[in-house]
Short mmCIF file of C-alpha atoms and ligand atoms in Angstrom, two decimals:
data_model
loop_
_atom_site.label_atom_id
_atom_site.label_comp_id
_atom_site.label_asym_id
_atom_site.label_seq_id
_atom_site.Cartn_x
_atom_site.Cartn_y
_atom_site.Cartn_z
CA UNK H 1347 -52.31 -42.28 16.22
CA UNK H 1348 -51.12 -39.34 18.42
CA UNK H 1349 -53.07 -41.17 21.26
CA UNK H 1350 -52.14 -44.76 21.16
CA UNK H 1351 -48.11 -42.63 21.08
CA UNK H 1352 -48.48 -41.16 24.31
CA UNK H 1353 -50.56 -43.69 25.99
CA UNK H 1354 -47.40 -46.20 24.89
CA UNK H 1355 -45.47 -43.78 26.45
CA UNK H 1356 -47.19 -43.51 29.74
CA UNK H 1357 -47.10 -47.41 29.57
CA UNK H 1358 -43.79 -47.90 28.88
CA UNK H 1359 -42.90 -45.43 31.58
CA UNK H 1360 -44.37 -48.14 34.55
CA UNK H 1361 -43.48 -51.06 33.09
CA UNK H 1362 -42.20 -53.55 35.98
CA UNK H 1363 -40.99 -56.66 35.86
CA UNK H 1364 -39.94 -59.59 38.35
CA UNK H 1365 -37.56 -61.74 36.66
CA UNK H 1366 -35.59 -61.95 33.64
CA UNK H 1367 -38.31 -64.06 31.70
CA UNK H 1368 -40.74 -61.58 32.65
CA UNK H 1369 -38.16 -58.77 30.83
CA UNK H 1370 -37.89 -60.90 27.89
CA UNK H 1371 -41.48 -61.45 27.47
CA UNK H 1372 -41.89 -57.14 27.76
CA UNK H 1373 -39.47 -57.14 24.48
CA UNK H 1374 -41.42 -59.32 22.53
CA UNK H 1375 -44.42 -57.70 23.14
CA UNK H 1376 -43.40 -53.78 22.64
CA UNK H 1377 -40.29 -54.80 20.55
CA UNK H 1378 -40.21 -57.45 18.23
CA UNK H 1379 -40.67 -57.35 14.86
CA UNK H 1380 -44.62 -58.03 15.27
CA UNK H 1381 -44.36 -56.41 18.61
CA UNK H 1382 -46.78 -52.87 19.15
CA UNK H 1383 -44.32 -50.34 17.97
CA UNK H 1384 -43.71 -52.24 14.79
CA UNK H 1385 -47.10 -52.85 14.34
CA UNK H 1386 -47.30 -48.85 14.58
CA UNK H 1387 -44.48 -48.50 12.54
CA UNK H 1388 -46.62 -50.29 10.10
CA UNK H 1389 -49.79 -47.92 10.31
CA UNK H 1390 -47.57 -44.77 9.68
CA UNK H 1391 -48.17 -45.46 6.01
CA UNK H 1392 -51.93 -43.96 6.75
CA UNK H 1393 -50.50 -40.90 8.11
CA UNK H 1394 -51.45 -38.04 6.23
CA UNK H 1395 -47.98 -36.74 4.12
CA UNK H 1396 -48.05 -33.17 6.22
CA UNK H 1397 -48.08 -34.88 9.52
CA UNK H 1398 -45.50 -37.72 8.90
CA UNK H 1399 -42.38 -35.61 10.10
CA UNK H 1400 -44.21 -34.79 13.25
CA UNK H 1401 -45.83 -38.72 14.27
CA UNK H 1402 -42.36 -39.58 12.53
CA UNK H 1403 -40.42 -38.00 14.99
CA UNK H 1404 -42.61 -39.44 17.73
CA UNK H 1405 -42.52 -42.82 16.62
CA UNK H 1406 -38.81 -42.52 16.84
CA UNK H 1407 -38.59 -41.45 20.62
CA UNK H 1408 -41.21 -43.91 21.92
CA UNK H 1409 -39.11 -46.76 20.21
CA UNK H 1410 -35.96 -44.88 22.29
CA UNK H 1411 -37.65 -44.74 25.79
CA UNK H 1412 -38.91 -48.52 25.21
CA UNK H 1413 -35.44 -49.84 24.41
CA UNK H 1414 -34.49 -47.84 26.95
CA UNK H 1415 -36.71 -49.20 29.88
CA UNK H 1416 -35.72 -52.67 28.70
CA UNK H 1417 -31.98 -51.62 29.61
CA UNK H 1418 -32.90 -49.99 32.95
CA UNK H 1419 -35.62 -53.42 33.61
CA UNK H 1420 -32.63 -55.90 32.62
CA UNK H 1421 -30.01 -53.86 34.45
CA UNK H 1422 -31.86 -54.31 37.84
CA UNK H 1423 -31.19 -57.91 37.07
CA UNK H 1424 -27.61 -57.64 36.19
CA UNK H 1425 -26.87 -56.33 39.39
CA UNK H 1426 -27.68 -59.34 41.80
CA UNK H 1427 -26.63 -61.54 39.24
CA UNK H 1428 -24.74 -63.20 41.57
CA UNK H 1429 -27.09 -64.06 44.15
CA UNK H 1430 -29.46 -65.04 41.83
CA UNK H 1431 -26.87 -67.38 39.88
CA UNK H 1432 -26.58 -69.25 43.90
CA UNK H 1433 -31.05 -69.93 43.88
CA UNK H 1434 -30.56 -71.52 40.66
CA UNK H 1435 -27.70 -73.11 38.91
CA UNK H 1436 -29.47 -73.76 36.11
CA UNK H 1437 -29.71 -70.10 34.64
CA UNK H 1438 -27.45 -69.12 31.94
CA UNK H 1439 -24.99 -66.22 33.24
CA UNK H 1440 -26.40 -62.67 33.23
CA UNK H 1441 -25.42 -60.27 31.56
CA UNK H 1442 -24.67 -61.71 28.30
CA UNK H 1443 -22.79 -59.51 26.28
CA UNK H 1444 -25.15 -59.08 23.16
CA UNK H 1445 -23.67 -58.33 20.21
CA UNK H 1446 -24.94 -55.14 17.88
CA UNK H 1447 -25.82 -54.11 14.36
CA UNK H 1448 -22.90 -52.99 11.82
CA UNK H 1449 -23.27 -49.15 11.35
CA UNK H 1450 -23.87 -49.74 7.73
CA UNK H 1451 -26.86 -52.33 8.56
CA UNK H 1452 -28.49 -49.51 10.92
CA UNK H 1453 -28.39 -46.99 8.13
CA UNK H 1454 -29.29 -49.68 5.79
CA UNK H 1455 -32.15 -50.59 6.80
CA UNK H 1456 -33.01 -47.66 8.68
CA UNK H 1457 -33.85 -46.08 4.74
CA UNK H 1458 -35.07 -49.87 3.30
CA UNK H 1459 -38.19 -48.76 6.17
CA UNK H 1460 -38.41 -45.49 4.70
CA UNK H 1461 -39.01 -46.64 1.29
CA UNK H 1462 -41.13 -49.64 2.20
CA UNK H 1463 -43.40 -47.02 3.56
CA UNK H 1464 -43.15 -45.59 0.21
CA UNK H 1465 -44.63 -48.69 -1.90
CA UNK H 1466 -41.04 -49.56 -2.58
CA UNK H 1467 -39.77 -53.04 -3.71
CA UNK H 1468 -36.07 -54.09 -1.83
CA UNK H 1469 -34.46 -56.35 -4.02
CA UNK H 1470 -30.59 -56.79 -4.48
CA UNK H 1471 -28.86 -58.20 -7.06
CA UNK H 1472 -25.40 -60.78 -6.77
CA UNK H 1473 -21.89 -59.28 -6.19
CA UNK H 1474 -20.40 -61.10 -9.50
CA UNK H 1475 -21.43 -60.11 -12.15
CA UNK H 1476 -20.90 -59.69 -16.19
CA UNK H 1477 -19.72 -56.97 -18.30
CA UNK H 1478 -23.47 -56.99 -19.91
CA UNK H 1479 -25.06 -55.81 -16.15
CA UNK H 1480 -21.86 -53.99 -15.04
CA UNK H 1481 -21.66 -52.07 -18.16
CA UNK H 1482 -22.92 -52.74 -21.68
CA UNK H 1483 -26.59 -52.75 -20.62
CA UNK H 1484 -26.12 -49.23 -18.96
CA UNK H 1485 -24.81 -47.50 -22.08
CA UNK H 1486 -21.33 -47.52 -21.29
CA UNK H 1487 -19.33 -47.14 -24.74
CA UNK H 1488 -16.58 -50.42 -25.51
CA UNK H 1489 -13.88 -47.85 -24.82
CA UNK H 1490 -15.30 -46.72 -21.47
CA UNK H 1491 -12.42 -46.06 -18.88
CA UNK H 1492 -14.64 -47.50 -16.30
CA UNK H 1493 -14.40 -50.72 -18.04
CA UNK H 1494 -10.29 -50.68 -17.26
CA UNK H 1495 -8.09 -53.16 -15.22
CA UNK H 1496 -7.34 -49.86 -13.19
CA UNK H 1497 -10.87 -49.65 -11.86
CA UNK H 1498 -12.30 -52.63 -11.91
CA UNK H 1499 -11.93 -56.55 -10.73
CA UNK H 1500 -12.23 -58.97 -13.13
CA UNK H 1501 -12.21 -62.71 -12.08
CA UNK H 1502 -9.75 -65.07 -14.70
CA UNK H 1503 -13.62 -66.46 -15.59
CA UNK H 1504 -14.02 -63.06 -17.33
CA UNK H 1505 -16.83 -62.19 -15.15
CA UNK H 1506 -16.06 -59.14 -12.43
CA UNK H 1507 -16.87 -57.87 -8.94
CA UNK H 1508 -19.84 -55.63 -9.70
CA UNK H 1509 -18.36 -51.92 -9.16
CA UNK H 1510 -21.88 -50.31 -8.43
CA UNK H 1511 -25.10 -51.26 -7.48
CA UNK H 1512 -26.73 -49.89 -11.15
CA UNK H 1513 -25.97 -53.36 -12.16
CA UNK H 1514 -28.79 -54.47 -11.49
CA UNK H 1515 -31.04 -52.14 -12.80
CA UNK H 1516 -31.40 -54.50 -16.52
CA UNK H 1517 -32.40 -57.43 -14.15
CA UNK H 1518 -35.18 -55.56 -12.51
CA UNK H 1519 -36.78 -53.82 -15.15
CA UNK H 1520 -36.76 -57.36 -16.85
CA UNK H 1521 -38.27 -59.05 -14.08
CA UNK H 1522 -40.92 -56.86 -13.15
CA UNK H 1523 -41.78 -55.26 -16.76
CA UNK H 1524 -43.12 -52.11 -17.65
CA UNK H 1525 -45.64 -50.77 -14.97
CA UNK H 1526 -49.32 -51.11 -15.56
CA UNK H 1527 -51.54 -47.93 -16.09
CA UNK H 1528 -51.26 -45.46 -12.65
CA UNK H 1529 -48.62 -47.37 -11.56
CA UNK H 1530 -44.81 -47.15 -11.12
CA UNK H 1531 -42.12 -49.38 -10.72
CA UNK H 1532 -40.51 -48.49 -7.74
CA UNK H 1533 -37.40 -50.47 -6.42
CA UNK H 1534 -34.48 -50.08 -4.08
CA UNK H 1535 -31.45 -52.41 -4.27
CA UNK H 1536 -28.79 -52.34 -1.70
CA UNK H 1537 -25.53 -54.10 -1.90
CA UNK H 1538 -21.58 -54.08 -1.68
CA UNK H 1539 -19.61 -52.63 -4.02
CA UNK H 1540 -15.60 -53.30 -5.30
CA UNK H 1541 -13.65 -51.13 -7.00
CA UNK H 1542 -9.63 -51.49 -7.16
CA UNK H 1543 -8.78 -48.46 -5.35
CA UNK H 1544 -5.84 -47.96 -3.13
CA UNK H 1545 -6.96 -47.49 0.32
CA UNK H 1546 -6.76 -44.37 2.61
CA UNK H 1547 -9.22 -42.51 4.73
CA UNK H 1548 -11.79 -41.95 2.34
CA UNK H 1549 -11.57 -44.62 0.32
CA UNK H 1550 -12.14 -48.19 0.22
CA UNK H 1551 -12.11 -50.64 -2.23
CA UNK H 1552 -15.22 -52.88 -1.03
CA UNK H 1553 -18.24 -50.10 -0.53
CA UNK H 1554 -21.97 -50.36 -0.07
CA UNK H 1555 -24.17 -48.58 -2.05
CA UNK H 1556 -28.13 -48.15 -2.41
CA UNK H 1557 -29.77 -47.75 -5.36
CA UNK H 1558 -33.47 -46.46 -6.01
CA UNK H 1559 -34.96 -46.69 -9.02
CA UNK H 1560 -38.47 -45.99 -10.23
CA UNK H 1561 -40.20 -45.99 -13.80
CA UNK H 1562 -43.53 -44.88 -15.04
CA UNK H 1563 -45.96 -43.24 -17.65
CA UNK H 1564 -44.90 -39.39 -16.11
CA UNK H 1565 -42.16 -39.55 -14.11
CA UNK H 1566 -40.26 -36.39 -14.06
CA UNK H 1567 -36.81 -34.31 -11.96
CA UNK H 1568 -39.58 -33.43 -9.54
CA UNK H 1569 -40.67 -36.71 -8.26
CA UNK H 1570 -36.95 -37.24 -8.10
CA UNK H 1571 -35.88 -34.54 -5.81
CA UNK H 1572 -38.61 -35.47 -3.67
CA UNK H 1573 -37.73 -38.52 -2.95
CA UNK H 1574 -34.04 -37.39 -2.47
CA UNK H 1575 -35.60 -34.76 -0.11
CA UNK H 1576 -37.69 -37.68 1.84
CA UNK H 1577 -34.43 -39.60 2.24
CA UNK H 1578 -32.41 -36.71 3.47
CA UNK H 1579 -34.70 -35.64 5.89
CA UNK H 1580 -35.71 -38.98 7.49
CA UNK H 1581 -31.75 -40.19 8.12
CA UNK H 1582 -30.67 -36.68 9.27
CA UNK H 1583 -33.84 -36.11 11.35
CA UNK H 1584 -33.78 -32.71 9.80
CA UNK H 1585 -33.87 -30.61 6.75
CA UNK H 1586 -30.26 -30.58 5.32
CA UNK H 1587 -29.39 -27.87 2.61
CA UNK H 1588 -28.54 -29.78 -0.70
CA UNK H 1589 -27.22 -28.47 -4.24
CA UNK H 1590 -27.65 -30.17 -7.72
CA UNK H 1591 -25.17 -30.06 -10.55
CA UNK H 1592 -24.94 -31.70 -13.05
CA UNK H 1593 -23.38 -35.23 -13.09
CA UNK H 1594 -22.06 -37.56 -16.58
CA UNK H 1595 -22.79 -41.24 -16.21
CA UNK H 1596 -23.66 -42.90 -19.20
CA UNK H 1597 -26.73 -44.50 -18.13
CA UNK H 1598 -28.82 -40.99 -17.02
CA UNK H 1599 -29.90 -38.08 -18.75
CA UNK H 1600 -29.66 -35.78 -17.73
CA UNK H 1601 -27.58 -36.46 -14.84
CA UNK H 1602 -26.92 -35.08 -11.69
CA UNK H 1603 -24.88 -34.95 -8.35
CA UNK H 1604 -26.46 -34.04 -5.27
CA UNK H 1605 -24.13 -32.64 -3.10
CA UNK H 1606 -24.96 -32.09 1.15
CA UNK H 1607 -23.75 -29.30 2.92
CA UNK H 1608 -20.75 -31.19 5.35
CA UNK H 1609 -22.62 -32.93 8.30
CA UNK H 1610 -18.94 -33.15 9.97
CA UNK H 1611 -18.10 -29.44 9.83
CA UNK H 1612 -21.37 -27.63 8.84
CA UNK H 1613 -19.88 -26.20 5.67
CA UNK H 1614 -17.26 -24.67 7.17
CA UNK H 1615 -14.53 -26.86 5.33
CA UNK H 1616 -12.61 -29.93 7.03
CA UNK H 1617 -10.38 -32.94 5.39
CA UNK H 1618 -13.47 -35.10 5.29
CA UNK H 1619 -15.42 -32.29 2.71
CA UNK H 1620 -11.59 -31.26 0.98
CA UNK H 1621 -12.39 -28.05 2.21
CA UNK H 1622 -15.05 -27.16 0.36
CA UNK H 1623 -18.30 -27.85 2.62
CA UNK H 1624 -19.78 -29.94 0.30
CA UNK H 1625 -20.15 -33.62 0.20
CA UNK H 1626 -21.09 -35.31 -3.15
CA UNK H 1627 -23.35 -38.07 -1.74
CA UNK H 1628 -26.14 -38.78 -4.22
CA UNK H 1629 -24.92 -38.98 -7.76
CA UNK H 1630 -28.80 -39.54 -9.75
CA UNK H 1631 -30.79 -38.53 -13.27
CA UNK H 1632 -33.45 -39.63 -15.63
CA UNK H 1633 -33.08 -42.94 -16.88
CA UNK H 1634 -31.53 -42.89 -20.14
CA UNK H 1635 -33.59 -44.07 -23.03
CA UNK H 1636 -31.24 -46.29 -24.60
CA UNK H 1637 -30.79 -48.49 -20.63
CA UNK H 1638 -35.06 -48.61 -20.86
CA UNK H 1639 -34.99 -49.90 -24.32
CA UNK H 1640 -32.34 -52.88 -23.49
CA UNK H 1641 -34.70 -53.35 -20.20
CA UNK H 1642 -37.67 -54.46 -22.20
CA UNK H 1643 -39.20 -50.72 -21.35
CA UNK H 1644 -40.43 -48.71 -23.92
CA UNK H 1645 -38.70 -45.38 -23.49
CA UNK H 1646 -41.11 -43.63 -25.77
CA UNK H 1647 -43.94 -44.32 -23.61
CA UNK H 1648 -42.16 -44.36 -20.23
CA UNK H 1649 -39.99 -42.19 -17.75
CA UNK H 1650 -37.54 -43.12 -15.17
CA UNK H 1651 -35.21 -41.74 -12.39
CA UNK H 1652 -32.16 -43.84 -10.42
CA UNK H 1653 -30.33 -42.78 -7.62
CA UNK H 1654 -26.68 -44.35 -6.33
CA UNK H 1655 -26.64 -43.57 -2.53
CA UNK H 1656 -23.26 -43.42 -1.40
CA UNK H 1657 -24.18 -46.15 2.21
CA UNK H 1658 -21.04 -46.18 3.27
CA UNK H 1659 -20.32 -42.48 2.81
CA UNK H 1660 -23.92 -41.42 4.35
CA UNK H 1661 -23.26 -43.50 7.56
CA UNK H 1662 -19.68 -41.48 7.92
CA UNK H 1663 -21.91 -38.32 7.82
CA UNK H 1664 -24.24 -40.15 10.42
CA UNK H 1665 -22.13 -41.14 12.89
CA UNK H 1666 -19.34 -38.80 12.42
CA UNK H 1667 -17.27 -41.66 11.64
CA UNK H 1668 -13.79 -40.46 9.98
CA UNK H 1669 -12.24 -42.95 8.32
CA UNK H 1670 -13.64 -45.65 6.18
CA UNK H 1671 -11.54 -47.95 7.10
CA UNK H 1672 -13.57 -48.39 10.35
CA UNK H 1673 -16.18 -50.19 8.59
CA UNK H 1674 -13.74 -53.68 7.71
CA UNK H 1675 -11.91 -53.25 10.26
CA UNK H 1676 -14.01 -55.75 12.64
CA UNK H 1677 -12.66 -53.33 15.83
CA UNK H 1678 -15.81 -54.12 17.95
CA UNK H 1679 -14.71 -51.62 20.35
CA UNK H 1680 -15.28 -49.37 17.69
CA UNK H 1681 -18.07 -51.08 16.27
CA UNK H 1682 -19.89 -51.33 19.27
CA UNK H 1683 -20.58 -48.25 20.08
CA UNK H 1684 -23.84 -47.49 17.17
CA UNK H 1685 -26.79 -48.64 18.37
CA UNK H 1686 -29.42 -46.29 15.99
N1 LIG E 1987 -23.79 -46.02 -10.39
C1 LIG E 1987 -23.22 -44.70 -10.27
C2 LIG E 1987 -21.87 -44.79 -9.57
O1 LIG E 1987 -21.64 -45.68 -8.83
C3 LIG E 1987 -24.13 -43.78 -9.48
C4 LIG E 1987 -25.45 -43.48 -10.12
C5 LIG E 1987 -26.55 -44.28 -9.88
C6 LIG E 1987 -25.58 -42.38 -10.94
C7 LIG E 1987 -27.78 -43.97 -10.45
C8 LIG E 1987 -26.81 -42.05 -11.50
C9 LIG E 1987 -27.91 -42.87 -11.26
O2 LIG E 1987 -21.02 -43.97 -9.72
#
């Protein structure tokens, strides 16, 4: 695998072209979504587990210096545009302003790939809802605050905007069932989030989340903070120091939050962190027993964790982006400027 990487890169490195068709043609073959590096991207799975930072990292670069050469091959094009545009009227104008990925969609599935890899299952579940998904289903008590006016949309249907993405953790244990022998359900859900919050730089009221989830005959904390770990390290593209405490939702148990040491100021203290250099970014925990049973899961027999990524809240850390309201705003000036 090391091989066919720096070969690529060699061949990237001279590739020429004569026309714009010709450039085209170079991004479907090294960059589509059947195109060689995906293709690799694909064969990382085989990578042995001590090596997959290291062809990780790799991977990563060669799909930089090939996007890259496309720009530089294009840009030759761009230049005598106009004289071109004069030999033949019938070519569409050059350049084209392309548009880009939302920051959230980069991040989002930048880690969907990441657990793909992982033998995970991306599903995602609707953004109305009932108080059965929402709540009821994930051991929230009838008198639960959460359930409130204050915190919540409901719709004059009686059904509400759902206000995490655990909502759809009854669905999926329903559809897929209780794992067979050796294996483990293993699913990640995505999706946008409401929550009737006033609005300020740090807080939204329509959020994304991502939720992991995975259930099986032994799962345990340490397959858990592994997975956490994986995560971290893949969308930082380094080891970031992390803390556990314990966290109350009524739908783990134990629960936890996983806190990151503040990308923005290295845990220093800034606004973003409150001063305290910490970022609560992963709230997670077992699986309560009572949300298995009312999945169809036998919670004598079987083990679960769940995570809630905080997506919107992780890509701030990413890009350094600091204020939320960035993300609805629609400024493409703004929004422009992520391309990874
Ligand atoms: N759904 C919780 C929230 O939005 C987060 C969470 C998910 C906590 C999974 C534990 C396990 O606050």
């Amino acid at each position: 695998m090391r091989e066919k990487i720096e070969t690529l890169f060699t061949e990237i490195e001279r590739l020429t072209a004569n026309s714009l068709e010709e450039v085209e043609a170079i991004r479907i073959k090294y960059l589509s979504k059947k195109g060689i590096i995906a293709t690799l991207m694909d064969e990382f799975r085989h990578v042995p587990a001590d090596r997959k930072r290291e062809v990780g990292m790799k991977m990563n670069a060669l799909k930089q210096a090939a996007t890259e050469r496309l720009q530089q091959l294009k840009e030759q094009f761009a230049q005598n545009g106009t004289a071109q545009a004069g030999n033949d009227l019938s070519r569409t104008a050059y350049p084209v302003a392309l548009g880009t990925r939302h920051p959230l969609s980069i991040v989002r599935e930048e880690i969907c790939d990441i657990f793909k890899r992982l033998g995970f299952t991306i599903a995602e579940g609707p953004e109305v809802e009932d108080d059965w998904h929402v709540f009821s289903s994930l051991n929230f008590a009838d008198d639960h605050p959460a359930r409130d006016m204050q915190d919540t949309f409901y719709l004059e249907n009686g059904q509400l905007l759902k206000t995490h993405t655990s909502a759809a953790q009854n669905t999926i244990m329903r559809k897929y069932g209780p794992p067979k022998p050796g294996h483990a359900l293993k699913a990640l859900f995505p999706g946008r989030c409401f929550r009737n919050e006033n609005i300020d730089a740090s807080h939204e009221n329509t959020f994304f989340q991502l939720e992991g989830m995975m259930i099986g005959e032994n799962i345990s904390i340490s397959n858990l903070i592994y997975f956490m770990k994986v995560l971290l390290t893949e969308v930082f593209e380094r080891e970031v120091k992390v803390r556990l405490r314990p966290g109350f939702f009524p739908f783990v148990e134990p629960g936890f939050e996983l806190d990151i040491n503040c990308v923005i100021c290295g845990g220093e203290g800034c606004p973003t962190c409150k001063h305290s250099g910490w970022l609560e970014l992963l709230p997670c925990g077992m699986i309560h027993p009572n949300v298995l049973s009312m999945g169809g899961i036998d919670p004598e027999k079987y083990t679960g964790f769940a995570f809630g990524l905080g997506l919107t809240r992780l890509a701030m850390m990413k890009y350094n982006i600091r204020d939320i309201r960035l993300f609805n705003s629609g400024n493409l000036k703004q929004l422009k400027q992520f391309t990874r």
